[in-house]
PDB file of C-alpha atoms in Angstrom:
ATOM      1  CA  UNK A   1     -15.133  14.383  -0.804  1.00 63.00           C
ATOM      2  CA  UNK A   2     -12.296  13.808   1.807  1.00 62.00           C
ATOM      3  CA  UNK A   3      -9.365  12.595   0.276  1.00 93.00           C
ATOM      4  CA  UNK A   4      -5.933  12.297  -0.508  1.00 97.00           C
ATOM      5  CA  UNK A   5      -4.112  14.734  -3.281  1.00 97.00           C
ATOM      6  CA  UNK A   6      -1.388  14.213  -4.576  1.00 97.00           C
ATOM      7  CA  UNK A   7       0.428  16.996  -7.029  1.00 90.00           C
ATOM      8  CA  UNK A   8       1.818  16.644  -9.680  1.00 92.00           C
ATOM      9  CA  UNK A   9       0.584  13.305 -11.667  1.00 94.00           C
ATOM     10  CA  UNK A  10       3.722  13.367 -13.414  1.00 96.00           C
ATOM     11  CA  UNK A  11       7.120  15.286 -12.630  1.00 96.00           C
ATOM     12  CA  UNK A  12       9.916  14.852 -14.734  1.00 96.00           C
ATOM     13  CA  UNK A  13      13.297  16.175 -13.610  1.00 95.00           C
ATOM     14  CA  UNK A  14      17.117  15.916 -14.509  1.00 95.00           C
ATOM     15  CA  UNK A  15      19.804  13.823 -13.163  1.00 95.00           C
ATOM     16  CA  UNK A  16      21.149  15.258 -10.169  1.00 95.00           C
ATOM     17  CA  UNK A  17      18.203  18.075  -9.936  1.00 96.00           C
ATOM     18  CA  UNK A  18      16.522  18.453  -6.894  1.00 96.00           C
ATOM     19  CA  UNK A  19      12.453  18.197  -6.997  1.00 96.00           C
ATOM     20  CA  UNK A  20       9.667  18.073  -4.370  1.00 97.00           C
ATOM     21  CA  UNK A  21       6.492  15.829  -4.576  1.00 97.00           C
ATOM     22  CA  UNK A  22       3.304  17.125  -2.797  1.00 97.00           C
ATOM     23  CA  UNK A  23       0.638  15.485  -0.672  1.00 97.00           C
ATOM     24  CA  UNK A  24      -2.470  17.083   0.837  1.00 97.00           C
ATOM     25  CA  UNK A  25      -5.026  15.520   2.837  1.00 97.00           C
ATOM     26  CA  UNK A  26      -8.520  16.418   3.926  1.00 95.00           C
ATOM     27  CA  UNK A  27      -9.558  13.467   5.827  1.00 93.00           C
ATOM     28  CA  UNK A  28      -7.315  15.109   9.038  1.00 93.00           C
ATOM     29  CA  UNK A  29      -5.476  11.681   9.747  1.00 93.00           C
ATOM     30  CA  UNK A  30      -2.327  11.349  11.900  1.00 92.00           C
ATOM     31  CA  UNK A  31      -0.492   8.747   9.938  1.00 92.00           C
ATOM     32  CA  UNK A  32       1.097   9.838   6.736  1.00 95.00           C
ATOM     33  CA  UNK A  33       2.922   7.621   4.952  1.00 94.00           C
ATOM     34  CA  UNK A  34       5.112   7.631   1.182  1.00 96.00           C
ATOM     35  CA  UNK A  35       5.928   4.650  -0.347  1.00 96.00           C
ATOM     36  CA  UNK A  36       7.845   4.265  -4.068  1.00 97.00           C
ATOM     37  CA  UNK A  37       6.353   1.344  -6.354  1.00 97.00           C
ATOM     38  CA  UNK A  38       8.383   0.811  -9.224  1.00 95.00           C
ATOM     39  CA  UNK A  39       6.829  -1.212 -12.151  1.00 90.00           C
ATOM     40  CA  UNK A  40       4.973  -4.356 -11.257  1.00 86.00           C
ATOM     41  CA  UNK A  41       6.558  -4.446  -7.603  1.00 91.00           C
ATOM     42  CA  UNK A  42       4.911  -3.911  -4.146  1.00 93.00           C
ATOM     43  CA  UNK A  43       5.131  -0.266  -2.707  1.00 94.00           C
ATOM     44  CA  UNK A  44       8.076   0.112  -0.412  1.00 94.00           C
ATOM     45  CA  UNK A  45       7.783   1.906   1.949  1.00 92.00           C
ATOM     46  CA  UNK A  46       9.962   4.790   2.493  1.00 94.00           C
ATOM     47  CA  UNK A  47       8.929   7.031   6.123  1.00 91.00           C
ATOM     48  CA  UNK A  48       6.260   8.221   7.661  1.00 91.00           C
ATOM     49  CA  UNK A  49       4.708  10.779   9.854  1.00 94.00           C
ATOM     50  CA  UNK A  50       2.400  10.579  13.318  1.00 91.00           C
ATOM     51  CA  UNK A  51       1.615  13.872  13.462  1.00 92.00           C
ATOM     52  CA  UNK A  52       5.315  15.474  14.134  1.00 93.00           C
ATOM     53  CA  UNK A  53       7.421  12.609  14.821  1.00 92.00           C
ATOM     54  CA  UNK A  54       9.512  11.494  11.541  1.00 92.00           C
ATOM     55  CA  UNK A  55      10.220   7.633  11.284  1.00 89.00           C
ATOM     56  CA  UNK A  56      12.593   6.563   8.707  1.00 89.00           C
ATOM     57  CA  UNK A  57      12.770   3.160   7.304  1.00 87.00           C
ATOM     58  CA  UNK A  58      16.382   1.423   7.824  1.00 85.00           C
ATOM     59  CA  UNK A  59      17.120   0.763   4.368  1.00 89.00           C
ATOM     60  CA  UNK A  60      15.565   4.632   2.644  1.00 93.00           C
ATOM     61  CA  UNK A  61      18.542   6.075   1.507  1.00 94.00           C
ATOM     62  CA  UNK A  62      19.394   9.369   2.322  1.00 93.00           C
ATOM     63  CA  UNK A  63      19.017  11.205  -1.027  1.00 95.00           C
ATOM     64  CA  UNK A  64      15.215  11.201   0.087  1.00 97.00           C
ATOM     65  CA  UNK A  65      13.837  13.723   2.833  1.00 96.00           C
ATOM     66  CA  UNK A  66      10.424  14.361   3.755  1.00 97.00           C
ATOM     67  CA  UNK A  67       8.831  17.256   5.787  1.00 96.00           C
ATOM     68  CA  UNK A  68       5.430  17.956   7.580  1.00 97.00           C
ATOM     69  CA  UNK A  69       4.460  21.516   7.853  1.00 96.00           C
ATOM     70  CA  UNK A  70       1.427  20.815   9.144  1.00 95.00           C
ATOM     71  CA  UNK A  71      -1.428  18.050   9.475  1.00 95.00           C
ATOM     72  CA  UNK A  72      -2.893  18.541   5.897  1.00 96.00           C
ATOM     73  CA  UNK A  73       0.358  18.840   3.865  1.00 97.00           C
ATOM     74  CA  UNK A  74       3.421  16.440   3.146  1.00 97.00           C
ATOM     75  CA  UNK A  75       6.051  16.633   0.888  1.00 97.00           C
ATOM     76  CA  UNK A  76       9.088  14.173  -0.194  1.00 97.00           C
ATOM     77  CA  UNK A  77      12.471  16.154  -1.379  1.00 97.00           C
ATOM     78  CA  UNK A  78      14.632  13.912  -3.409  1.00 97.00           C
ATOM     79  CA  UNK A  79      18.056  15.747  -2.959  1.00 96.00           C
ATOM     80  CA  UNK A  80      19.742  14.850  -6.021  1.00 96.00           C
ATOM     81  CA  UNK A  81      18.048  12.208  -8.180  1.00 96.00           C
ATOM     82  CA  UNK A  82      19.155   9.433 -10.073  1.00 95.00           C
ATOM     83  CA  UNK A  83      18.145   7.022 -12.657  1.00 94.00           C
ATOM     84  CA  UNK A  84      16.917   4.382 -10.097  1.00 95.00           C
ATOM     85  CA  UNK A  85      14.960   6.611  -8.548  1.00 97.00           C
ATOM     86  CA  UNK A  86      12.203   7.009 -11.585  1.00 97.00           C
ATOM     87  CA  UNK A  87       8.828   5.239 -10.059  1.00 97.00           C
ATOM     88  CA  UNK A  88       5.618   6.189  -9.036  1.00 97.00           C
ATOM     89  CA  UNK A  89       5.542   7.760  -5.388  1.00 98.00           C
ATOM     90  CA  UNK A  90       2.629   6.751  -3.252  1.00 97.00           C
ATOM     91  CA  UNK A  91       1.293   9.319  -0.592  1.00 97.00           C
ATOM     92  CA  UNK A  92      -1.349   7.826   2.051  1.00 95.00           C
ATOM     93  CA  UNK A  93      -2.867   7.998   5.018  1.00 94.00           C
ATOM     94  CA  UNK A  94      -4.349   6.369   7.895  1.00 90.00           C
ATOM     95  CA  UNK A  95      -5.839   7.568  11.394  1.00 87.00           C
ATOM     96  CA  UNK A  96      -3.838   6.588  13.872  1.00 79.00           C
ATOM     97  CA  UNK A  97      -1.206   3.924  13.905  1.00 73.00           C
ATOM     98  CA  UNK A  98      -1.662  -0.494  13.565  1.00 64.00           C
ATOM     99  CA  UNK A  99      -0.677  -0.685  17.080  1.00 59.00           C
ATOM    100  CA  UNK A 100      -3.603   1.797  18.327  1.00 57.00           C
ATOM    101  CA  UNK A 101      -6.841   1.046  16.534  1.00 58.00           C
ATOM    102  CA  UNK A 102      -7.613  -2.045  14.984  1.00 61.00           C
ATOM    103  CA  UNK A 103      -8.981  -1.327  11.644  1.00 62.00           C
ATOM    104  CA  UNK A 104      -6.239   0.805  10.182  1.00 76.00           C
ATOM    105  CA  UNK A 105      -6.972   0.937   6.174  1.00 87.00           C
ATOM    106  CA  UNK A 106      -4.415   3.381   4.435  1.00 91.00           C
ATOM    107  CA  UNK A 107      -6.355   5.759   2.284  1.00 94.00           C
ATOM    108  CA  UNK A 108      -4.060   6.318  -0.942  1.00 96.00           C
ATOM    109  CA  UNK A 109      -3.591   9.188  -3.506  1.00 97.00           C
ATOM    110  CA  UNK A 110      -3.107   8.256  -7.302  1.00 95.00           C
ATOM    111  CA  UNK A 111       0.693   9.096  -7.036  1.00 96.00           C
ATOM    112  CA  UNK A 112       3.016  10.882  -8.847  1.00 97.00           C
ATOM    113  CA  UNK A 113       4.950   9.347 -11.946  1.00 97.00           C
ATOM    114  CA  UNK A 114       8.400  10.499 -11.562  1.00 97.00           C
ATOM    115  CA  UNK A 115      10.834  10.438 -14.635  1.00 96.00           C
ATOM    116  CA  UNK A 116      14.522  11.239 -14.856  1.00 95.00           C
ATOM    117  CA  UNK A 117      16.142  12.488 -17.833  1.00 93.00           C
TER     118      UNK A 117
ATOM    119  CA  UNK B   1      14.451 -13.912   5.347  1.00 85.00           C
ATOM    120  CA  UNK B   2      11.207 -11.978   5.288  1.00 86.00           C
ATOM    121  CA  UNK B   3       9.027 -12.421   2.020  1.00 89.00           C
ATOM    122  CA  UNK B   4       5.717 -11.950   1.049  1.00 93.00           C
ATOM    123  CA  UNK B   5       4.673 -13.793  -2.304  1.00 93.00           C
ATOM    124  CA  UNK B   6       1.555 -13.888  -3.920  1.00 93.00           C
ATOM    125  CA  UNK B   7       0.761 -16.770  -6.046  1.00 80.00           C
ATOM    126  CA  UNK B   8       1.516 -15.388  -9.666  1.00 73.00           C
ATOM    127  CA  UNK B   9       1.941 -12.343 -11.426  1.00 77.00           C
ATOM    128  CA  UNK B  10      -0.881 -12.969 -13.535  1.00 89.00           C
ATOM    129  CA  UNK B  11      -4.074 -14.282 -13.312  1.00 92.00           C
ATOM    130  CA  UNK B  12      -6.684 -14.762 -16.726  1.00 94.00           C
ATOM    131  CA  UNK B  13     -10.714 -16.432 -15.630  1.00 95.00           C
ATOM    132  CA  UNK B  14     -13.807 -16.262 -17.284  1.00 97.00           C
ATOM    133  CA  UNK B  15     -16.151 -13.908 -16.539  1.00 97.00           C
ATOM    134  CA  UNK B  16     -18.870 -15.330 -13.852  1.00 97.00           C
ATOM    135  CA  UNK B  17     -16.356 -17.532 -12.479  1.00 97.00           C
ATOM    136  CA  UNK B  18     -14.475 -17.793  -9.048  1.00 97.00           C
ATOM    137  CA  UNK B  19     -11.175 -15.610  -8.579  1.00 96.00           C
ATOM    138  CA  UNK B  20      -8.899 -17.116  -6.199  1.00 96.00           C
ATOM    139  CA  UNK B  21      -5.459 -15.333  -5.095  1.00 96.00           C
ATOM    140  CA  UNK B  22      -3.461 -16.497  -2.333  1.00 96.00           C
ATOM    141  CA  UNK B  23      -0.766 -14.444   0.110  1.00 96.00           C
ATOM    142  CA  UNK B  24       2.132 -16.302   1.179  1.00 96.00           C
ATOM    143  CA  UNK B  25       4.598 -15.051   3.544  1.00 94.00           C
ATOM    144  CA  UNK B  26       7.722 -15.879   5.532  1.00 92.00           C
ATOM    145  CA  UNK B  27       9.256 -15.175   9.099  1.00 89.00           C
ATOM    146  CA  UNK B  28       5.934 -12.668   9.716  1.00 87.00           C
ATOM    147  CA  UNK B  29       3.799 -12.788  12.428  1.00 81.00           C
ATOM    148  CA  UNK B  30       1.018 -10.317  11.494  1.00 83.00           C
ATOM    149  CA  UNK B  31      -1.825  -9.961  13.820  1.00 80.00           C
ATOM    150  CA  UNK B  32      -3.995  -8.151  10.751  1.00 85.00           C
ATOM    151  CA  UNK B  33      -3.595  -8.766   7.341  1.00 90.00           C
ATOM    152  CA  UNK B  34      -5.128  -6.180   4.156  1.00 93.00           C
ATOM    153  CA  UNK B  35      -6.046  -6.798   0.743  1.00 96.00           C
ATOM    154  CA  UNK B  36      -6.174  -4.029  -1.790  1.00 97.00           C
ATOM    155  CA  UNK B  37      -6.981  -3.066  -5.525  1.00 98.00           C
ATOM    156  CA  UNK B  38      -4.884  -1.466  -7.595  1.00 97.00           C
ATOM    157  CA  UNK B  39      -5.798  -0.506 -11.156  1.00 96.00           C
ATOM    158  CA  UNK B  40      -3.406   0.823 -13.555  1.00 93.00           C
ATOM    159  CA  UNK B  41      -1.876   4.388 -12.834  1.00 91.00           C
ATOM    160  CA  UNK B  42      -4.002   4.974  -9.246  1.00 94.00           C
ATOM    161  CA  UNK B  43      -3.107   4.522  -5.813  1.00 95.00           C
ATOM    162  CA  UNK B  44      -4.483   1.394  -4.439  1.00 96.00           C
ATOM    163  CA  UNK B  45      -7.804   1.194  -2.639  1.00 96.00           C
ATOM    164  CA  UNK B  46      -8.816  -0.648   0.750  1.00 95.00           C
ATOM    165  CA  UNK B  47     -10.974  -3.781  -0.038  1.00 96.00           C
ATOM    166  CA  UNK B  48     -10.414  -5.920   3.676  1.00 94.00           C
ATOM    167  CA  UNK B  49      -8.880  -6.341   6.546  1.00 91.00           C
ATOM    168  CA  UNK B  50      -8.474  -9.749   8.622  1.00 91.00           C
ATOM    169  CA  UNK B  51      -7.494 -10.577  11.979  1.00 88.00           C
ATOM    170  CA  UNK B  52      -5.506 -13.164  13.041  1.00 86.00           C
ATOM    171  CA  UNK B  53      -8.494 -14.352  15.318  1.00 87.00           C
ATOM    172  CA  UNK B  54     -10.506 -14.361  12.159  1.00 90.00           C
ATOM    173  CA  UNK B  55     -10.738 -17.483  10.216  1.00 86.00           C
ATOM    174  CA  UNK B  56     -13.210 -15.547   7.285  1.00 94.00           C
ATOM    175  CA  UNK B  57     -14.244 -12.239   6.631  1.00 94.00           C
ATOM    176  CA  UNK B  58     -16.879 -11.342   3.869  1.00 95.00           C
ATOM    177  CA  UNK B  59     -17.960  -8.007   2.044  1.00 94.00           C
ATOM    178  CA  UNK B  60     -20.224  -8.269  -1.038  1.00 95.00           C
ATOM    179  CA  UNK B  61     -18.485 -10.957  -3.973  1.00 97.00           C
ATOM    180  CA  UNK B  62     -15.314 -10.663  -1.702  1.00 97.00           C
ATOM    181  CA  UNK B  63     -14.069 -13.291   0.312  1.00 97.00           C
ATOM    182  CA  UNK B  64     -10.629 -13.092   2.526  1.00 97.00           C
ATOM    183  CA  UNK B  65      -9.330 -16.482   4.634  1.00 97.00           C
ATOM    184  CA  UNK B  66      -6.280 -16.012   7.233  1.00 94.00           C
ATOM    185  CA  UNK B  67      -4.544 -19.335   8.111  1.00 93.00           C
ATOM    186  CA  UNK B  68      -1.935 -18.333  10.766  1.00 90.00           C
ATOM    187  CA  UNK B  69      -0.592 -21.680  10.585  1.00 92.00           C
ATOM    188  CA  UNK B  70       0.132 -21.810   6.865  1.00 93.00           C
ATOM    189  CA  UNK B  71       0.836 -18.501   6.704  1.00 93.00           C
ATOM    190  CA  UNK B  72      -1.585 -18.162   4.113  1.00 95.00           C
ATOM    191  CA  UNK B  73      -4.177 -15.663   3.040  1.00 96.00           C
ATOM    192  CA  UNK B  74      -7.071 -16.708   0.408  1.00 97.00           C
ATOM    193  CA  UNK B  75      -8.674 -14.045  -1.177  1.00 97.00           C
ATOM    194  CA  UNK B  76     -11.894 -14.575  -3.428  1.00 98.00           C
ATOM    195  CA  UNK B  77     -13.991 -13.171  -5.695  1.00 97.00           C
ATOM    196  CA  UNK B  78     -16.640 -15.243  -6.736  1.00 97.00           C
ATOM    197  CA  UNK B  79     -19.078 -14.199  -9.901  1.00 97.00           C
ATOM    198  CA  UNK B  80     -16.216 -12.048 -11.628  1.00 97.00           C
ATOM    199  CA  UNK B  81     -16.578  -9.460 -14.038  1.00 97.00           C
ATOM    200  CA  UNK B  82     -14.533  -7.651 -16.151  1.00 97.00           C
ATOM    201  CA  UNK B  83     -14.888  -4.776 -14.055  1.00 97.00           C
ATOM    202  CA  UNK B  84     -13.002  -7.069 -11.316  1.00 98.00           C
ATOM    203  CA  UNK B  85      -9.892  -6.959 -13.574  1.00 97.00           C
ATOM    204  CA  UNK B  86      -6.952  -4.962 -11.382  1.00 97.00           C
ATOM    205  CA  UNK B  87      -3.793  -5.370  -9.543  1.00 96.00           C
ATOM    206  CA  UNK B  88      -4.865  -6.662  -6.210  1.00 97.00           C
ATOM    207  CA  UNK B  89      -2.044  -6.492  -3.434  1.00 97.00           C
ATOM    208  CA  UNK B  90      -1.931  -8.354   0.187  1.00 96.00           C
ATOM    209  CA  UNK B  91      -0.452  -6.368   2.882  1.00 94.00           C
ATOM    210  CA  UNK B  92       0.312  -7.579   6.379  1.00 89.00           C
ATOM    211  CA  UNK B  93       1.559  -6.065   9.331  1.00 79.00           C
ATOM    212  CA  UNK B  94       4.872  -6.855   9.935  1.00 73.00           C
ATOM    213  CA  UNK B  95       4.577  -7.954  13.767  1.00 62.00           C
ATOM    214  CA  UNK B  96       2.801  -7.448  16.863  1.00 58.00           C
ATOM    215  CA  UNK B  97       4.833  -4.434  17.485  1.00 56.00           C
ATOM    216  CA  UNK B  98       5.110  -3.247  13.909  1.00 56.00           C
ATOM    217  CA  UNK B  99       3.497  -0.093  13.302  1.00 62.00           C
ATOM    218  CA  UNK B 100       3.287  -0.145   9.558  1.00 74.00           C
ATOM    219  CA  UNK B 101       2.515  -2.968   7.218  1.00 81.00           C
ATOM    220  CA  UNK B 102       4.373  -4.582   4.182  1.00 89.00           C
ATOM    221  CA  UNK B 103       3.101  -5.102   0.880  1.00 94.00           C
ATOM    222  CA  UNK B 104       3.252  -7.844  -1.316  1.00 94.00           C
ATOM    223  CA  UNK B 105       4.200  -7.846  -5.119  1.00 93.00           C
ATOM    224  CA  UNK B 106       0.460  -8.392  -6.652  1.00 95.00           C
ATOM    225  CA  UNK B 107      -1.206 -10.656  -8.533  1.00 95.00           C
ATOM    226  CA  UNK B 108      -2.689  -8.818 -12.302  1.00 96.00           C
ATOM    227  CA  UNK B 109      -5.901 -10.349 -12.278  1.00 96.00           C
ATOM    228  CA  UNK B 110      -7.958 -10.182 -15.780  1.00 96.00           C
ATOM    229  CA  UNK B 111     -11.515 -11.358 -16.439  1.00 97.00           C
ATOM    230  CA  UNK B 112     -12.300 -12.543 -19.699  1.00 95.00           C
ATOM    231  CA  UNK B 113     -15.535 -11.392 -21.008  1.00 91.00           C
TER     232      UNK B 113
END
């Protein structure tokens, strides 16, 4: 089934040490997307991807970096976590952007649980 | 300020009864408007999307209303079941020139067997 992967489900890593979250697709969208949902809030929304072109939201801090190799793969490279930065880390996807289709559901992976120690 | 709220954070029916959230939002003018489940520990899944030329949009138990002048979105599910019982989020596009859309915090809903 098409769909979107996310590795690992959980990750935990020390204060200050570097990690990289995965995201594959198979569905061959344009859009990808990470967002960070911390306990019982709404995903936020940190960047995204159409095809090459990076977009950063204004208020992602810079401790977070993302990178595209290619259409199937993403990844998001926190730089030096910290304690605030434990949440679950949403991956998705949609075709093409709002502005250029109408019906543009994001197709999610289950995330990855991110814990600092 | 922007803000999306949805009614509560919680949400307890009976089972075989009407579900009603509602999506409130501020200083947004979305022309589409999402609704999505999210159960515990999984990303969350597409249920609807509604224009802001749509007044109603069905699928199944589901029901989504858009009021553009309240600002308001309705979303329904009428017969519950326990199976029903999630996280469901609204998500709206943040304007006309927007190219991503915001989420709102969630209502938990839980039917009661």
């Amino acid at each position: 089934d098409a769909m979107v992967i996310q590795n690992p489900r959980y990750q935990v890593t020390q204060f200050g040490k570097p990690v990289t979250l995965s995201c594959s697709q198979t569905l061959n969208h344009n859009v990808m997307y990470w967002y960070q949902q911390k306990s019982s809030q709404a995903p936020k929304l940190l960047f995204h991807y159409y095809d090459k072109d990076f977009n950063n939201e204004a208020d992602t801090p810079d401790n977070f970096q993302s990178r595209r190799p290619n259409t199937s793969f993403c990844f998001l490279d926190i730089r030096s976590p910290g304690l605030g930065d434990a949440a679950m880390y949403l991956c998705a996807t949609s075709r093409d952007l709002v502005g250029q289709t109408r019906n543009q559901p994001q197709h999610f992976g289950d995330g990855t649980r991110l814990s600092i120690l | 300020s922007q803000k999306i709220e949805q009614n509560s954070e919680a949400l307890n029916i009976q089972e075989g009864k009407t579900a009603t959230l509602t999506c409130n939002y501020t200083n947004y003018s979305p022309a589409y408007l999402q609704w999505y489940r999210q159960d515990p520990g999984r990303g969350p899944v597409f249920l609807l999307l509604i224009r802001e030329n749509e007044k109603e949009k069905r699928k199944e138990r589901l029901k989504v209303t858009f009021d553009t002048t309240l600002k308001q979105s309705l979303f329904h599910i009428t017969a519950s079941q326990p199976a029903d019982s999630a996280t469901y989020l609204c998500a709206l596009q943040r304007d006309n020139y927007g190219q991503n859309f915001v989420f709102g915090p969630g209502t938990r809903l839980s039917v009661l067997p």
